Amino acid sequence: MDLRASLRGLALAAALLIAAAPASSQAPAAPSRQALIDDLVTANRILANENVVDGYGHVSVRNPANASRYFLARAGAPALVTAADIVEYDLDSAPASGSGTGYMERFIHGEIYKVRPDVQAVVHCHCLDVIPFAAANVPLRPMYHMGYFIGEGVPVFDIRDSAGITDMLVSTPVLGQALARTLGSHSAALMRGHGAVVVADSLHVVVAKAYYLNVNARLQSEAIQLRGSGVTYLNPDEAKKAVQTYERSWEFWKSRLPR
């Protein structure tokens, strides 16, 4: 057998080995459009069931097949969202498919997706336990490992700095852009007199970060009442080492949803 034939044989053998490799060794396929929509419905239900949102608040996910689009429910209570309520928007937050009245604050989502290509999901919530921190100018700091991302810092968006006296709603692209600038590269930002915005690289993680942001705020308030300024927080290195995937949290919360 000459060298050329030998090389052809090796190449054929390598191709056969690759084709026979188990699926687990290959990159996972992107979720289908319907699977992603179903997950978004579940995210809405979890956030409501775990008291991160009530009748207000919303969660979106970027379309993995088209990074210039995202999915968000039409306006309504998150606990009642169904697949039929999901609308696809472009990054100007104009409907691209689906119908129904959109959330007034959908610009929060579109403007963040525009400037943060790393962000795949966004939550806007009115978490009660974070409200005092923005009002009292007390920085949120990581109390425990589940809130590790707070170690990045949590800036505060004050809508008065951009628009003066308003109804506090981020209801225009300009206000969405201002909020996105305040958020910067962080995972979360507080909104004075309003709530918070949280971002992540997946739908499961953003739901968890929104939940643990609120829990961390509650724990920090309790610790400050006990010790004042003598509270021990995670230091920066501890926070960086405590990164979570939160998959167990997602599965647990999903199991708690009403059947």
PDB file of C-alpha atoms in Angstrom:
ATOM      1  CA  MET A   1       0.000   0.000   0.000  1.00  0.00           C
ATOM      2  CA  ASP A   2       1.486   3.389  -0.985  1.00  0.00           C
ATOM      3  CA  LEU A   3       1.548   6.412   1.332  1.00  0.00           C
ATOM      4  CA  ARG A   4      -1.391   8.111  -0.359  1.00  0.00           C
ATOM      5  CA  ALA A   5      -3.654   5.090   0.060  1.00  0.00           C
ATOM      6  CA  SER A   6      -2.549   4.718   3.654  1.00  0.00           C
ATOM      7  CA  LEU A   7      -3.475   8.328   4.447  1.00  0.00           C
ATOM      8  CA  ARG A   8      -6.898   7.867   2.807  1.00  0.00           C
ATOM      9  CA  GLY A   9      -7.464   4.843   5.002  1.00  0.00           C
ATOM     10  CA  LEU A  10      -6.544   6.743   8.168  1.00  0.00           C
ATOM     11  CA  ALA A  11      -8.844   9.625   7.240  1.00  0.00           C
ATOM     12  CA  LEU A  12     -11.739   7.209   6.646  1.00  0.00           C
ATOM     13  CA  ALA A  13     -11.130   5.499   9.981  1.00  0.00           C
ATOM     14  CA  ALA A  14     -11.100   8.858  11.803  1.00  0.00           C
ATOM     15  CA  ALA A  15     -14.373   9.878  10.156  1.00  0.00           C
ATOM     16  CA  LEU A  16     -16.006   6.622  11.201  1.00  0.00           C
ATOM     17  CA  LEU A  17     -14.848   7.088  14.802  1.00  0.00           C
ATOM     18  CA  ILE A  18     -16.287  10.608  14.929  1.00  0.00           C
ATOM     19  CA  ALA A  19     -19.609   9.437  13.494  1.00  0.00           C
ATOM     20  CA  ALA A  20     -19.780   6.655  16.056  1.00  0.00           C
ATOM     21  CA  ALA A  21     -18.972   8.894  19.032  1.00  0.00           C
ATOM     22  CA  PRO A  22     -21.724   8.935  21.666  1.00  0.00           C
ATOM     23  CA  ALA A  23     -24.107  11.892  21.588  1.00  0.00           C
ATOM     24  CA  SER A  24     -22.982  12.920  25.089  1.00  0.00           C
ATOM     25  CA  SER A  25     -19.537  13.822  23.736  1.00  0.00           C
ATOM     26  CA  GLN A  26     -20.973  16.235  21.184  1.00  0.00           C
ATOM     27  CA  ALA A  27     -22.202  19.769  21.800  1.00  0.00           C
ATOM     28  CA  PRO A  28     -25.829  19.823  23.000  1.00  0.00           C
ATOM     29  CA  ALA A  29     -28.371  20.955  20.445  1.00  0.00           C
ATOM     30  CA  ALA A  30     -30.040  24.324  20.953  1.00  0.00           C
ATOM     31  CA  PRO A  31     -33.564  24.014  22.339  1.00  0.00           C
ATOM     32  CA  SER A  32     -36.381  24.160  19.833  1.00  0.00           C
ATOM     33  CA  ARG A  33     -38.496  27.292  19.639  1.00  0.00           C
ATOM     34  CA  GLN A  34     -41.380  25.547  21.403  1.00  0.00           C
ATOM     35  CA  ALA A  35     -39.116  24.127  24.128  1.00  0.00           C
ATOM     36  CA  LEU A  36     -37.752  27.609  24.789  1.00  0.00           C
ATOM     37  CA  ILE A  37     -41.247  29.089  24.965  1.00  0.00           C
ATOM     38  CA  ASP A  38     -42.333  26.333  27.346  1.00  0.00           C
ATOM     39  CA  ASP A  39     -39.313  27.078  29.548  1.00  0.00           C
ATOM     40  CA  LEU A  40     -40.225  30.783  29.521  1.00  0.00           C
ATOM     41  CA  VAL A  41     -43.751  29.940  30.671  1.00  0.00           C
ATOM     42  CA  THR A  42     -42.238  27.851  33.490  1.00  0.00           C
ATOM     43  CA  ALA A  43     -39.932  30.735  34.429  1.00  0.00           C
ATOM     44  CA  ASN A  44     -42.924  33.057  34.770  1.00  0.00           C
ATOM     45  CA  ARG A  45     -44.734  30.524  36.939  1.00  0.00           C
ATOM     46  CA  ILE A  46     -41.698  29.906  39.166  1.00  0.00           C
ATOM     47  CA  LEU A  47     -41.056  33.604  39.745  1.00  0.00           C
ATOM     48  CA  ALA A  48     -44.677  34.049  40.781  1.00  0.00           C
ATOM     49  CA  ASN A  49     -44.815  30.909  42.917  1.00  0.00           C
ATOM     50  CA  GLU A  50     -41.628  31.869  44.761  1.00  0.00           C
ATOM     51  CA  ASN A  51     -42.861  35.438  45.377  1.00  0.00           C
ATOM     52  CA  VAL A  52     -40.214  37.135  43.252  1.00  0.00           C
ATOM     53  CA  VAL A  53     -43.010  38.752  41.230  1.00  0.00           C
ATOM     54  CA  ASP A  54     -46.700  39.249  41.980  1.00  0.00           C
ATOM     55  CA  GLY A  55     -49.185  40.586  39.446  1.00  0.00           C
ATOM     56  CA  TYR A  56     -46.372  42.684  38.005  1.00  0.00           C
ATOM     57  CA  GLY A  57     -42.873  41.942  36.744  1.00  0.00           C
ATOM     58  CA  HIS A  58     -41.662  40.030  33.704  1.00  0.00           C
ATOM     59  CA  VAL A  59     -38.988  37.707  32.357  1.00  0.00           C
ATOM     60  CA  SER A  60     -37.628  37.358  28.822  1.00  0.00           C
ATOM     61  CA  VAL A  61     -35.231  35.115  26.934  1.00  0.00           C
ATOM     62  CA  ARG A  62     -33.194  35.827  23.815  1.00  0.00           C
ATOM     63  CA  ASN A  63     -33.977  33.746  20.734  1.00  0.00           C
ATOM     64  CA  PRO A  64     -30.892  31.493  20.299  1.00  0.00           C
ATOM     65  CA  ALA A  65     -31.678  31.160  16.590  1.00  0.00           C
ATOM     66  CA  ASN A  66     -31.704  34.945  16.107  1.00  0.00           C
ATOM     67  CA  ALA A  67     -29.815  37.093  18.612  1.00  0.00           C
ATOM     68  CA  SER A  68     -31.687  40.205  17.451  1.00  0.00           C
ATOM     69  CA  ARG A  69     -34.990  38.827  18.783  1.00  0.00           C
ATOM     70  CA  TYR A  70     -36.286  37.941  22.228  1.00  0.00           C
ATOM     71  CA  PHE A  71     -39.373  36.313  23.713  1.00  0.00           C
ATOM     72  CA  LEU A  72     -41.547  37.971  26.355  1.00  0.00           C
ATOM     73  CA  ALA A  73     -45.131  37.401  27.441  1.00  0.00           C
ATOM     74  CA  ARG A  74     -47.782  39.954  26.556  1.00  0.00           C
ATOM     75  CA  ALA A  75     -48.902  42.112  29.477  1.00  0.00           C
ATOM     76  CA  GLY A  76     -50.469  40.123  32.283  1.00  0.00           C
ATOM     77  CA  ALA A  77     -49.840  38.455  35.622  1.00  0.00           C
ATOM     78  CA  PRO A  78     -46.807  36.114  35.398  1.00  0.00           C
ATOM     79  CA  ALA A  79     -48.608  33.316  37.263  1.00  0.00           C
ATOM     80  CA  LEU A  80     -51.173  33.131  34.453  1.00  0.00           C
ATOM     81  CA  VAL A  81     -48.814  33.144  31.453  1.00  0.00           C
ATOM     82  CA  THR A  82     -49.328  30.405  28.851  1.00  0.00           C
ATOM     83  CA  ALA A  83     -47.477  29.582  25.636  1.00  0.00           C
ATOM     84  CA  ALA A  84     -50.158  31.459  23.690  1.00  0.00           C
ATOM     85  CA  ASP A  85     -49.172  34.656  25.517  1.00  0.00           C
ATOM     86  CA  ILE A  86     -45.545  34.645  24.335  1.00  0.00           C
ATOM     87  CA  VAL A  87     -44.622  37.343  21.815  1.00  0.00           C
ATOM     88  CA  GLU A  88     -41.370  37.606  19.872  1.00  0.00           C
ATOM     89  CA  TYR A  89     -39.849  41.099  19.819  1.00  0.00           C
ATOM     90  CA  ASP A  90     -37.007  42.720  17.937  1.00  0.00           C
ATOM     91  CA  LEU A  91     -34.408  44.646  19.933  1.00  0.00           C
ATOM     92  CA  ASP A  92     -36.382  47.869  19.483  1.00  0.00           C
ATOM     93  CA  SER A  93     -39.103  46.018  21.414  1.00  0.00           C
ATOM     94  CA  ALA A  94     -41.507  46.016  18.492  1.00  0.00           C
ATOM     95  CA  PRO A  95     -43.506  42.781  18.001  1.00  0.00           C
ATOM     96  CA  ALA A  96     -42.052  40.481  15.352  1.00  0.00           C
ATOM     97  CA  SER A  97     -44.525  37.633  15.861  1.00  0.00           C
ATOM     98  CA  GLY A  98     -47.425  37.017  18.206  1.00  0.00           C
ATOM     99  CA  SER A  99     -50.012  39.552  19.299  1.00  0.00           C
ATOM    100  CA  GLY A 100     -51.474  41.274  22.322  1.00  0.00           C
ATOM    101  CA  THR A 101     -50.744  44.337  24.411  1.00  0.00           C
ATOM    102  CA  GLY A 102     -47.091  44.401  25.444  1.00  0.00           C
ATOM    103  CA  TYR A 103     -45.663  45.363  28.805  1.00  0.00           C
ATOM    104  CA  MET A 104     -45.046  49.100  29.023  1.00  0.00           C
ATOM    105  CA  GLU A 105     -41.559  48.350  30.343  1.00  0.00           C
ATOM    106  CA  ARG A 106     -40.531  45.891  27.631  1.00  0.00           C
ATOM    107  CA  PHE A 107     -37.823  48.408  26.679  1.00  0.00           C
ATOM    108  CA  ILE A 108     -35.876  47.226  29.733  1.00  0.00           C
ATOM    109  CA  HIS A 109     -35.322  43.954  27.910  1.00  0.00           C
ATOM    110  CA  GLY A 110     -34.646  45.168  24.385  1.00  0.00           C
ATOM    111  CA  GLU A 111     -32.174  47.873  25.364  1.00  0.00           C
ATOM    112  CA  ILE A 112     -30.195  45.523  27.625  1.00  0.00           C
ATOM    113  CA  TYR A 113     -30.008  42.860  24.897  1.00  0.00           C
ATOM    114  CA  LYS A 114     -28.697  45.506  22.487  1.00  0.00           C
ATOM    115  CA  VAL A 115     -25.652  46.377  24.594  1.00  0.00           C
ATOM    116  CA  ARG A 116     -25.033  43.058  26.364  1.00  0.00           C
ATOM    117  CA  PRO A 117     -24.484  40.259  23.810  1.00  0.00           C
ATOM    118  CA  ASP A 118     -23.564  37.972  26.720  1.00  0.00           C
ATOM    119  CA  VAL A 119     -27.045  38.310  28.224  1.00  0.00           C
ATOM    120  CA  GLN A 120     -29.528  35.601  27.245  1.00  0.00           C
ATOM    121  CA  ALA A 121     -32.294  36.306  29.768  1.00  0.00           C
ATOM    122  CA  VAL A 122     -33.644  39.277  31.739  1.00  0.00           C
ATOM    123  CA  VAL A 123     -35.923  39.594  34.781  1.00  0.00           C
ATOM    124  CA  HIS A 124     -37.582  42.768  35.983  1.00  0.00           C
ATOM    125  CA  CYS A 125     -39.132  42.381  39.429  1.00  0.00           C
ATOM    126  CA  HIS A 126     -40.524  44.475  42.257  1.00  0.00           C
ATOM    127  CA  CYS A 127     -38.738  42.475  44.980  1.00  0.00           C
ATOM    128  CA  LEU A 128     -39.771  44.121  48.242  1.00  0.00           C
ATOM    129  CA  ASP A 129     -36.620  43.294  50.176  1.00  0.00           C
ATOM    130  CA  VAL A 130     -34.340  45.198  47.789  1.00  0.00           C
ATOM    131  CA  ILE A 131     -36.332  48.436  47.892  1.00  0.00           C
ATOM    132  CA  PRO A 132     -34.814  49.774  51.152  1.00  0.00           C
ATOM    133  CA  PHE A 133     -31.251  49.406  49.861  1.00  0.00           C
ATOM    134  CA  ALA A 134     -31.785  51.781  46.947  1.00  0.00           C
ATOM    135  CA  ALA A 135     -33.716  54.251  49.098  1.00  0.00           C
ATOM    136  CA  ALA A 136     -31.237  54.234  51.998  1.00  0.00           C
ATOM    137  CA  ASN A 137     -28.124  54.256  49.802  1.00  0.00           C
ATOM    138  CA  VAL A 138     -26.809  51.083  51.489  1.00  0.00           C
ATOM    139  CA  PRO A 139     -24.920  48.871  49.006  1.00  0.00           C
ATOM    140  CA  LEU A 140     -26.064  45.291  48.609  1.00  0.00           C
ATOM    141  CA  ARG A 141     -23.231  42.908  49.502  1.00  0.00           C
ATOM    142  CA  PRO A 142     -23.022  39.107  49.259  1.00  0.00           C
ATOM    143  CA  MET A 143     -24.218  37.492  52.477  1.00  0.00           C
ATOM    144  CA  TYR A 144     -23.862  33.874  51.413  1.00  0.00           C
ATOM    145  CA  HIS A 145     -22.678  31.716  48.539  1.00  0.00           C
ATOM    146  CA  MET A 146     -26.008  31.593  46.689  1.00  0.00           C
ATOM    147  CA  GLY A 147     -25.755  35.348  46.224  1.00  0.00           C
ATOM    148  CA  TYR A 148     -22.180  35.198  44.944  1.00  0.00           C
ATOM    149  CA  PHE A 149     -22.940  37.441  41.932  1.00  0.00           C
ATOM    150  CA  ILE A 150     -23.688  40.351  44.263  1.00  0.00           C
ATOM    151  CA  GLY A 151     -19.930  40.497  44.823  1.00  0.00           C
ATOM    152  CA  GLU A 152     -19.686  42.138  41.370  1.00  0.00           C
ATOM    153  CA  GLY A 153     -21.523  45.113  42.854  1.00  0.00           C
ATOM    154  CA  VAL A 154     -25.160  46.089  42.411  1.00  0.00           C
ATOM    155  CA  PRO A 155     -25.513  49.656  41.098  1.00  0.00           C
ATOM    156  CA  VAL A 156     -28.624  51.763  41.673  1.00  0.00           C
ATOM    157  CA  PHE A 157     -30.662  53.288  38.852  1.00  0.00           C
ATOM    158  CA  ASP A 158     -32.414  56.511  39.839  1.00  0.00           C
ATOM    159  CA  ILE A 159     -34.843  57.466  37.091  1.00  0.00           C
ATOM    160  CA  ARG A 160     -34.769  61.122  38.228  1.00  0.00           C
ATOM    161  CA  ASP A 161     -31.189  61.392  36.962  1.00  0.00           C
ATOM    162  CA  SER A 162     -32.420  60.691  33.423  1.00  0.00           C
ATOM    163  CA  ALA A 163     -35.959  62.046  33.307  1.00  0.00           C
ATOM    164  CA  GLY A 164     -36.743  64.116  36.379  1.00  0.00           C
ATOM    165  CA  ILE A 165     -40.086  63.440  38.038  1.00  0.00           C
ATOM    166  CA  THR A 166     -41.845  60.503  36.355  1.00  0.00           C
ATOM    167  CA  ASP A 167     -44.263  57.662  37.115  1.00  0.00           C
ATOM    168  CA  MET A 168     -41.116  55.558  37.844  1.00  0.00           C
ATOM    169  CA  LEU A 169     -41.723  53.278  34.840  1.00  0.00           C
ATOM    170  CA  VAL A 170     -39.045  52.507  32.233  1.00  0.00           C
ATOM    171  CA  SER A 171     -41.545  52.956  29.424  1.00  0.00           C
ATOM    172  CA  THR A 172     -39.413  54.408  26.612  1.00  0.00           C
ATOM    173  CA  PRO A 173     -36.289  53.309  24.734  1.00  0.00           C
ATOM    174  CA  VAL A 174     -34.358  56.270  26.174  1.00  0.00           C
ATOM    175  CA  LEU A 175     -35.124  55.198  29.736  1.00  0.00           C
ATOM    176  CA  GLY A 176     -34.276  51.594  28.842  1.00  0.00           C
ATOM    177  CA  GLN A 177     -30.912  52.790  27.546  1.00  0.00           C
ATOM    178  CA  ALA A 178     -30.277  54.728  30.757  1.00  0.00           C
ATOM    179  CA  LEU A 179     -31.043  51.654  32.850  1.00  0.00           C
ATOM    180  CA  ALA A 180     -28.770  49.513  30.661  1.00  0.00           C
ATOM    181  CA  ARG A 181     -25.928  52.010  31.186  1.00  0.00           C
ATOM    182  CA  THR A 182     -26.392  51.839  34.952  1.00  0.00           C
ATOM    183  CA  LEU A 183     -26.448  48.036  34.858  1.00  0.00           C
ATOM    184  CA  GLY A 184     -23.196  48.044  32.889  1.00  0.00           C
ATOM    185  CA  SER A 185     -21.444  44.672  33.089  1.00  0.00           C
ATOM    186  CA  HIS A 186     -23.137  43.657  36.362  1.00  0.00           C
ATOM    187  CA  SER A 187     -25.661  40.854  36.950  1.00  0.00           C
ATOM    188  CA  ALA A 188     -28.183  43.112  38.678  1.00  0.00           C
ATOM    189  CA  ALA A 189     -29.131  46.720  39.301  1.00  0.00           C
ATOM    190  CA  LEU A 190     -31.574  48.144  41.810  1.00  0.00           C
ATOM    191  CA  MET A 191     -34.203  50.627  40.679  1.00  0.00           C
ATOM    192  CA  ARG A 192     -34.946  53.271  43.301  1.00  0.00           C
ATOM    193  CA  GLY A 193     -38.557  53.208  44.438  1.00  0.00           C
ATOM    194  CA  HIS A 194     -39.310  50.429  41.982  1.00  0.00           C
ATOM    195  CA  GLY A 195     -37.454  47.105  42.188  1.00  0.00           C
ATOM    196  CA  ALA A 196     -34.607  45.505  40.280  1.00  0.00           C
ATOM    197  CA  VAL A 197     -33.391  44.203  36.946  1.00  0.00           C
ATOM    198  CA  VAL A 198     -31.398  40.966  36.767  1.00  0.00           C
ATOM    199  CA  VAL A 199     -29.562  39.415  33.807  1.00  0.00           C
ATOM    200  CA  ALA A 200     -27.820  36.108  33.111  1.00  0.00           C
ATOM    201  CA  ASP A 201     -26.538  33.815  30.398  1.00  0.00           C
ATOM    202  CA  SER A 202     -29.535  31.481  30.669  1.00  0.00           C
ATOM    203  CA  LEU A 203     -33.181  31.482  31.659  1.00  0.00           C
ATOM    204  CA  HIS A 204     -32.640  29.101  34.583  1.00  0.00           C
ATOM    205  CA  VAL A 205     -29.817  31.207  36.014  1.00  0.00           C
ATOM    206  CA  VAL A 206     -31.643  34.537  35.704  1.00  0.00           C
ATOM    207  CA  VAL A 207     -34.630  33.157  37.618  1.00  0.00           C
ATOM    208  CA  ALA A 208     -32.307  31.980  40.389  1.00  0.00           C
ATOM    209  CA  LYS A 209     -30.364  35.232  40.524  1.00  0.00           C
ATOM    210  CA  ALA A 210     -33.597  37.210  40.864  1.00  0.00           C
ATOM    211  CA  TYR A 211     -34.718  34.914  43.696  1.00  0.00           C
ATOM    212  CA  TYR A 212     -31.408  34.992  45.574  1.00  0.00           C
ATOM    213  CA  LEU A 213     -30.987  38.749  45.090  1.00  0.00           C
ATOM    214  CA  ASN A 214     -34.144  39.235  47.138  1.00  0.00           C
ATOM    215  CA  VAL A 215     -33.172  36.598  49.720  1.00  0.00           C
ATOM    216  CA  ASN A 216     -29.730  38.153  50.122  1.00  0.00           C
ATOM    217  CA  ALA A 217     -31.304  41.567  50.684  1.00  0.00           C
ATOM    218  CA  ARG A 218     -33.520  40.141  53.413  1.00  0.00           C
ATOM    219  CA  LEU A 219     -30.591  38.404  55.114  1.00  0.00           C
ATOM    220  CA  GLN A 220     -28.460  41.534  54.900  1.00  0.00           C
ATOM    221  CA  SER A 221     -31.198  43.640  56.488  1.00  0.00           C
ATOM    222  CA  GLU A 222     -31.472  41.146  59.347  1.00  0.00           C
ATOM    223  CA  ALA A 223     -27.706  41.038  59.849  1.00  0.00           C
ATOM    224  CA  ILE A 224     -27.458  44.835  59.920  1.00  0.00           C
ATOM    225  CA  GLN A 225     -30.157  44.928  62.595  1.00  0.00           C
ATOM    226  CA  LEU A 226     -28.114  42.467  64.668  1.00  0.00           C
ATOM    227  CA  ARG A 227     -24.643  43.929  64.169  1.00  0.00           C
ATOM    228  CA  GLY A 228     -24.939  47.303  62.479  1.00  0.00           C
ATOM    229  CA  SER A 229     -21.694  47.885  60.577  1.00  0.00           C
ATOM    230  CA  GLY A 230     -20.043  44.762  61.983  1.00  0.00           C
ATOM    231  CA  VAL A 231     -21.465  42.318  59.443  1.00  0.00           C
ATOM    232  CA  THR A 232     -19.090  39.826  57.794  1.00  0.00           C
ATOM    233  CA  TYR A 233     -19.741  39.496  54.060  1.00  0.00           C
ATOM    234  CA  LEU A 234     -18.196  37.231  51.436  1.00  0.00           C
ATOM    235  CA  ASN A 235     -14.932  38.757  50.324  1.00  0.00           C
ATOM    236  CA  PRO A 236     -14.284  39.168  46.577  1.00  0.00           C
ATOM    237  CA  ASP A 237     -12.318  35.925  46.218  1.00  0.00           C
ATOM    238  CA  GLU A 238     -14.965  33.921  48.069  1.00  0.00           C
ATOM    239  CA  ALA A 239     -17.676  35.386  45.849  1.00  0.00           C
ATOM    240  CA  LYS A 240     -15.748  34.495  42.676  1.00  0.00           C
ATOM    241  CA  LYS A 241     -15.224  30.920  43.838  1.00  0.00           C
ATOM    242  CA  ALA A 242     -18.874  30.436  44.797  1.00  0.00           C
ATOM    243  CA  VAL A 243     -20.301  30.511  41.240  1.00  0.00           C
ATOM    244  CA  GLN A 244     -23.513  28.473  40.983  1.00  0.00           C
ATOM    245  CA  THR A 245     -25.407  26.860  38.097  1.00  0.00           C
ATOM    246  CA  TYR A 246     -28.620  26.768  40.176  1.00  0.00           C
ATOM    247  CA  GLU A 247     -29.989  23.730  38.289  1.00  0.00           C
ATOM    248  CA  ARG A 248     -31.089  22.043  41.520  1.00  0.00           C
ATOM    249  CA  SER A 249     -32.933  25.203  42.495  1.00  0.00           C
ATOM    250  CA  TRP A 250     -34.720  25.303  39.134  1.00  0.00           C
ATOM    251  CA  GLU A 251     -35.799  21.648  39.405  1.00  0.00           C
ATOM    252  CA  PHE A 252     -36.944  22.153  43.010  1.00  0.00           C
ATOM    253  CA  TRP A 253     -38.970  25.254  42.170  1.00  0.00           C
ATOM    254  CA  LYS A 254     -40.440  23.511  39.139  1.00  0.00           C
ATOM    255  CA  SER A 255     -41.580  20.609  41.358  1.00  0.00           C
ATOM    256  CA  ARG A 256     -43.428  23.083  43.593  1.00  0.00           C
ATOM    257  CA  LEU A 257     -45.590  24.514  40.817  1.00  0.00           C
ATOM    258  CA  PRO A 258     -49.332  23.826  41.045  1.00  0.00           C
ATOM    259  CA  ARG A 259     -50.348  20.848  38.894  1.00  0.00           C
TER     260      ARG A 259
END
